[in-house]
Amino acid sequence: MEMKIPPDFEIDINTIKGFLDPIEGAALHQLAADASDLGPSLEVGSYCGKSTVYLGSACKRMDSILFAVDHHRGSEEHQPGEEYHDDELFDSRTQLMDSFHQFRMNMRAADLEEHVVPVVAPSVVAAKRWNTPLGLVFIDGGHSLEAALNDYRSWARHIVPGGFLAIHDIFPNPEDGGQAPYEIYKLALASGQFERVEMVKTLGILRRL
């Protein structure tokens, strides 16, 4: 993807916890800029806000809005005893994982509070009464098949014609990673409503027909 608007942050992106490759992040930044004339952007799965800064900084430059949907209780792999658990994000008072405090601090440090709207709720709950057409949906939520299917079915239908659907962590080879994001990527293509634009590392980019 041609980078027409390079990322420009008020925060050191490397200080934000997260798993997004900078090349994928730059592609998301450009997508959010390209989609801004079509409608606001929305991401599913914000964690501590690394992808949010890439997307939100483009929305800020284009005077658009990013909705950041996350319950901030972590996916399966973030829970105690799991591979990606982080003790710094575990709230000993509630005995629950909670990334929202870190997320909000990062949005403030990145000067994005006027362009990023946190939606602190499970994806399917946030989508129940959603009526706003979207120029971009980025899916990077839970990686179980159930969670990925719920995210796709909840949000892809709100993308306007010409808008983008981006799905993170696509691994066609099962030996490289989990298959749920790849399954919804294939489902979107098979629906006849989306066309392939580009694959940037593990980020699949589709356009709504």
Short mmCIF file of N, CA, C and O in Angstrom, two decimals, residues 109-166:
data_model
loop_
_atom_site.label_atom_id
_atom_site.label_comp_id
_atom_site.label_asym_id
_atom_site.label_seq_id
_atom_site.Cartn_x
_atom_site.Cartn_y
_atom_site.Cartn_z
N ALA A 109 -1.87 10.78 26.15
CA ALA A 109 -0.49 11.11 25.78
C ALA A 109 -0.36 11.35 24.28
O ALA A 109 0.47 12.16 23.85
N ALA A 110 -1.18 10.66 23.48
CA ALA A 110 -1.13 10.81 22.03
C ALA A 110 -1.99 11.96 21.53
O ALA A 110 -2.04 12.22 20.32
N ASP A 111 -2.65 12.66 22.46
CA ASP A 111 -3.52 13.80 22.12
C ASP A 111 -4.61 13.37 21.13
O ASP A 111 -4.87 14.04 20.13
N LEU A 112 -5.27 12.26 21.44
CA LEU A 112 -6.29 11.72 20.54
C LEU A 112 -7.67 11.65 21.19
O LEU A 112 -8.60 11.09 20.60
N GLU A 113 -7.83 12.23 22.37
CA GLU A 113 -9.09 12.07 23.08
C GLU A 113 -10.27 12.72 22.35
O GLU A 113 -11.42 12.33 22.56
N GLU A 114 -10.01 13.68 21.48
CA GLU A 114 -11.10 14.32 20.74
C GLU A 114 -11.40 13.62 19.42
O GLU A 114 -12.34 14.01 18.71
N HIS A 115 -10.61 12.59 19.10
CA HIS A 115 -10.82 11.88 17.83
C HIS A 115 -10.99 10.38 17.99
O HIS A 115 -11.31 9.69 17.02
N VAL A 116 -10.80 9.88 19.20
CA VAL A 116 -11.02 8.46 19.50
C VAL A 116 -12.14 8.35 20.53
O VAL A 116 -12.07 8.94 21.61
N VAL A 117 -13.16 7.58 20.18
CA VAL A 117 -14.30 7.37 21.07
C VAL A 117 -14.25 5.94 21.61
O VAL A 117 -14.54 4.99 20.87
N PRO A 118 -13.85 5.74 22.87
CA PRO A 118 -13.83 4.38 23.41
C PRO A 118 -15.25 3.85 23.60
O PRO A 118 -16.12 4.55 24.13
N VAL A 119 -15.46 2.64 23.17
CA VAL A 119 -16.72 1.94 23.41
C VAL A 119 -16.37 0.72 24.25
O VAL A 119 -15.89 -0.30 23.74
N VAL A 120 -16.56 0.85 25.57
CA VAL A 120 -16.10 -0.18 26.50
C VAL A 120 -17.24 -1.18 26.70
O VAL A 120 -18.08 -1.02 27.61
N ALA A 121 -17.25 -2.18 25.84
CA ALA A 121 -18.32 -3.18 25.85
C ALA A 121 -17.90 -4.34 24.97
O ALA A 121 -17.06 -4.18 24.07
N PRO A 122 -18.46 -5.54 25.19
CA PRO A 122 -18.22 -6.63 24.25
C PRO A 122 -18.69 -6.24 22.85
O PRO A 122 -19.67 -5.49 22.69
N SER A 123 -18.01 -6.74 21.85
CA SER A 123 -18.28 -6.37 20.47
C SER A 123 -19.75 -6.57 20.09
O SER A 123 -20.38 -5.68 19.49
N VAL A 124 -20.32 -7.72 20.43
CA VAL A 124 -21.70 -8.00 20.02
C VAL A 124 -22.69 -7.09 20.73
O VAL A 124 -23.73 -6.73 20.18
N VAL A 125 -22.36 -6.67 21.95
CA VAL A 125 -23.24 -5.76 22.69
C VAL A 125 -23.19 -4.37 22.06
O VAL A 125 -24.22 -3.73 21.84
N ALA A 126 -21.97 -3.90 21.74
CA ALA A 126 -21.82 -2.58 21.13
C ALA A 126 -22.53 -2.51 19.78
O ALA A 126 -23.01 -1.44 19.39
N ALA A 127 -22.61 -3.63 19.07
CA ALA A 127 -23.18 -3.63 17.72
C ALA A 127 -24.70 -3.73 17.70
O ALA A 127 -25.31 -3.51 16.66
N LYS A 128 -25.31 -4.07 18.82
CA LYS A 128 -26.75 -4.38 18.83
C LYS A 128 -27.62 -3.26 18.28
O LYS A 128 -28.58 -3.50 17.56
N ARG A 129 -27.32 -2.03 18.60
CA ARG A 129 -28.13 -0.90 18.15
C ARG A 129 -27.30 0.07 17.31
O ARG A 129 -27.61 1.24 17.22
N TRP A 130 -26.25 -0.46 16.67
CA TRP A 130 -25.37 0.40 15.89
C TRP A 130 -26.05 0.81 14.59
O TRP A 130 -26.56 -0.04 13.85
N ASN A 131 -26.02 2.10 14.26
CA ASN A 131 -26.66 2.60 13.05
C ASN A 131 -25.76 3.50 12.21
O ASN A 131 -26.21 4.02 11.19
N THR A 132 -24.52 3.70 12.63
CA THR A 132 -23.63 4.63 11.92
C THR A 132 -22.88 3.91 10.80
O THR A 132 -22.14 2.95 11.06
N PRO A 133 -23.02 4.35 9.56
CA PRO A 133 -22.23 3.77 8.46
C PRO A 133 -20.74 4.03 8.68
O PRO A 133 -20.35 5.08 9.17
N LEU A 134 -19.91 3.07 8.29
CA LEU A 134 -18.48 3.12 8.58
C LEU A 134 -17.65 3.06 7.30
O LEU A 134 -17.97 2.29 6.38
N GLY A 135 -16.57 3.84 7.27
CA GLY A 135 -15.66 3.80 6.14
C GLY A 135 -14.61 2.71 6.27
O GLY A 135 -14.06 2.24 5.27
N LEU A 136 -14.32 2.30 7.50
CA LEU A 136 -13.30 1.27 7.76
C LEU A 136 -13.67 0.51 9.02
O LEU A 136 -14.04 1.12 10.03
N VAL A 137 -13.56 -0.80 8.96
CA VAL A 137 -13.65 -1.66 10.14
C VAL A 137 -12.37 -2.48 10.21
O VAL A 137 -11.99 -3.15 9.24
N PHE A 138 -11.70 -2.42 11.35
CA PHE A 138 -10.50 -3.21 11.61
C PHE A 138 -10.83 -4.22 12.70
O PHE A 138 -11.20 -3.85 13.81
N ILE A 139 -10.69 -5.51 12.38
CA ILE A 139 -11.01 -6.58 13.32
C ILE A 139 -9.72 -7.19 13.87
O ILE A 139 -8.93 -7.77 13.12
N ASP A 140 -9.54 -7.06 15.18
CA ASP A 140 -8.39 -7.65 15.87
C ASP A 140 -8.80 -7.99 17.29
O ASP A 140 -8.11 -7.65 18.25
N GLY A 141 -9.96 -8.63 17.43
CA GLY A 141 -10.49 -8.99 18.74
C GLY A 141 -10.05 -10.38 19.15
O GLY A 141 -8.93 -10.82 18.85
N GLY A 142 -10.94 -11.09 19.84
CA GLY A 142 -10.64 -12.45 20.26
C GLY A 142 -10.39 -13.35 19.06
O GLY A 142 -11.02 -13.20 18.01
N HIS A 143 -9.47 -14.31 19.22
CA HIS A 143 -9.07 -15.15 18.10
C HIS A 143 -9.67 -16.55 18.15
O HIS A 143 -9.24 -17.43 17.39
N SER A 144 -10.64 -16.76 19.02
CA SER A 144 -11.41 -18.00 18.90
C SER A 144 -12.32 -17.87 17.69
O SER A 144 -12.65 -16.75 17.24
N LEU A 145 -12.75 -18.98 17.12
CA LEU A 145 -13.61 -18.93 15.94
C LEU A 145 -14.92 -18.23 16.27
O LEU A 145 -15.41 -17.42 15.48
N GLU A 146 -15.47 -18.50 17.45
CA GLU A 146 -16.73 -17.86 17.84
C GLU A 146 -16.57 -16.34 17.92
O GLU A 146 -17.42 -15.59 17.40
N ALA A 147 -15.50 -15.88 18.56
CA ALA A 147 -15.28 -14.44 18.70
C ALA A 147 -15.07 -13.77 17.35
O ALA A 147 -15.62 -12.70 17.08
N ALA A 148 -14.26 -14.39 16.50
CA ALA A 148 -13.98 -13.81 15.18
C ALA A 148 -15.25 -13.75 14.33
O ALA A 148 -15.51 -12.74 13.66
N LEU A 149 -16.04 -14.81 14.35
CA LEU A 149 -17.29 -14.81 13.59
C LEU A 149 -18.25 -13.74 14.11
O LEU A 149 -18.91 -13.04 13.33
N ASN A 150 -18.33 -13.61 15.43
CA ASN A 150 -19.20 -12.58 16.01
C ASN A 150 -18.77 -11.18 15.57
O ASN A 150 -19.62 -10.34 15.24
N ASP A 151 -17.46 -10.93 15.58
CA ASP A 151 -16.97 -9.62 15.17
C ASP A 151 -17.28 -9.34 13.71
O ASP A 151 -17.73 -8.25 13.34
N TYR A 152 -17.04 -10.32 12.86
CA TYR A 152 -17.31 -10.15 11.43
C TYR A 152 -18.79 -9.92 11.17
O TYR A 152 -19.18 -8.99 10.46
N ARG A 153 -19.64 -10.76 11.75
CA ARG A 153 -21.08 -10.65 11.51
C ARG A 153 -21.67 -9.38 12.12
O ARG A 153 -22.65 -8.84 11.61
N SER A 154 -21.06 -8.89 13.19
CA SER A 154 -21.57 -7.70 13.86
C SER A 154 -21.25 -6.43 13.10
O SER A 154 -22.05 -5.49 13.07
N TRP A 155 -20.05 -6.36 12.48
CA TRP A 155 -19.56 -5.08 12.00
C TRP A 155 -19.40 -4.95 10.49
O TRP A 155 -19.50 -3.84 9.95
N ALA A 156 -19.14 -6.04 9.77
CA ALA A 156 -18.88 -5.93 8.33
C ALA A 156 -20.06 -5.34 7.59
O ALA A 156 -19.89 -4.61 6.60
N ARG A 157 -21.27 -5.60 8.06
CA ARG A 157 -22.47 -5.11 7.38
C ARG A 157 -22.63 -3.59 7.48
O ARG A 157 -23.43 -3.01 6.74
N HIS A 158 -21.88 -2.94 8.35
CA HIS A 158 -21.98 -1.49 8.50
C HIS A 158 -21.00 -0.72 7.61
O HIS A 158 -21.01 0.51 7.61
N ILE A 159 -20.17 -1.44 6.86
CA ILE A 159 -19.19 -0.78 5.99
C ILE A 159 -19.89 -0.30 4.71
O ILE A 159 -20.61 -1.05 4.06
N VAL A 160 -19.67 0.94 4.35
CA VAL A 160 -20.31 1.52 3.17
C VAL A 160 -19.62 1.00 1.90
O VAL A 160 -18.46 0.56 1.95
N PRO A 161 -20.31 1.02 0.75
CA PRO A 161 -19.64 0.65 -0.51
C PRO A 161 -18.39 1.49 -0.73
O PRO A 161 -18.39 2.71 -0.55
N GLY A 162 -17.30 0.82 -1.09
CA GLY A 162 -16.02 1.49 -1.25
C GLY A 162 -15.20 1.55 0.01
O GLY A 162 -14.01 1.88 -0.03
N GLY A 163 -15.83 1.23 1.15
CA GLY A 163 -15.13 1.21 2.43
C GLY A 163 -14.30 -0.05 2.59
O GLY A 163 -14.34 -0.97 1.77
N PHE A 164 -13.55 -0.10 3.68
CA PHE A 164 -12.55 -1.16 3.87
C PHE A 164 -12.86 -2.04 5.08
O PHE A 164 -13.35 -1.56 6.10
N LEU A 165 -12.52 -3.32 4.93
CA LEU A 165 -12.50 -4.27 6.03
C LEU A 165 -11.07 -4.77 6.16
O LEU A 165 -10.49 -5.30 5.20
N ALA A 166 -10.47 -4.58 7.32
CA ALA A 166 -9.10 -5.04 7.58
C ALA A 166 -9.14 -6.06 8.71
O ALA A 166 -9.79 -5.84 9.73
#
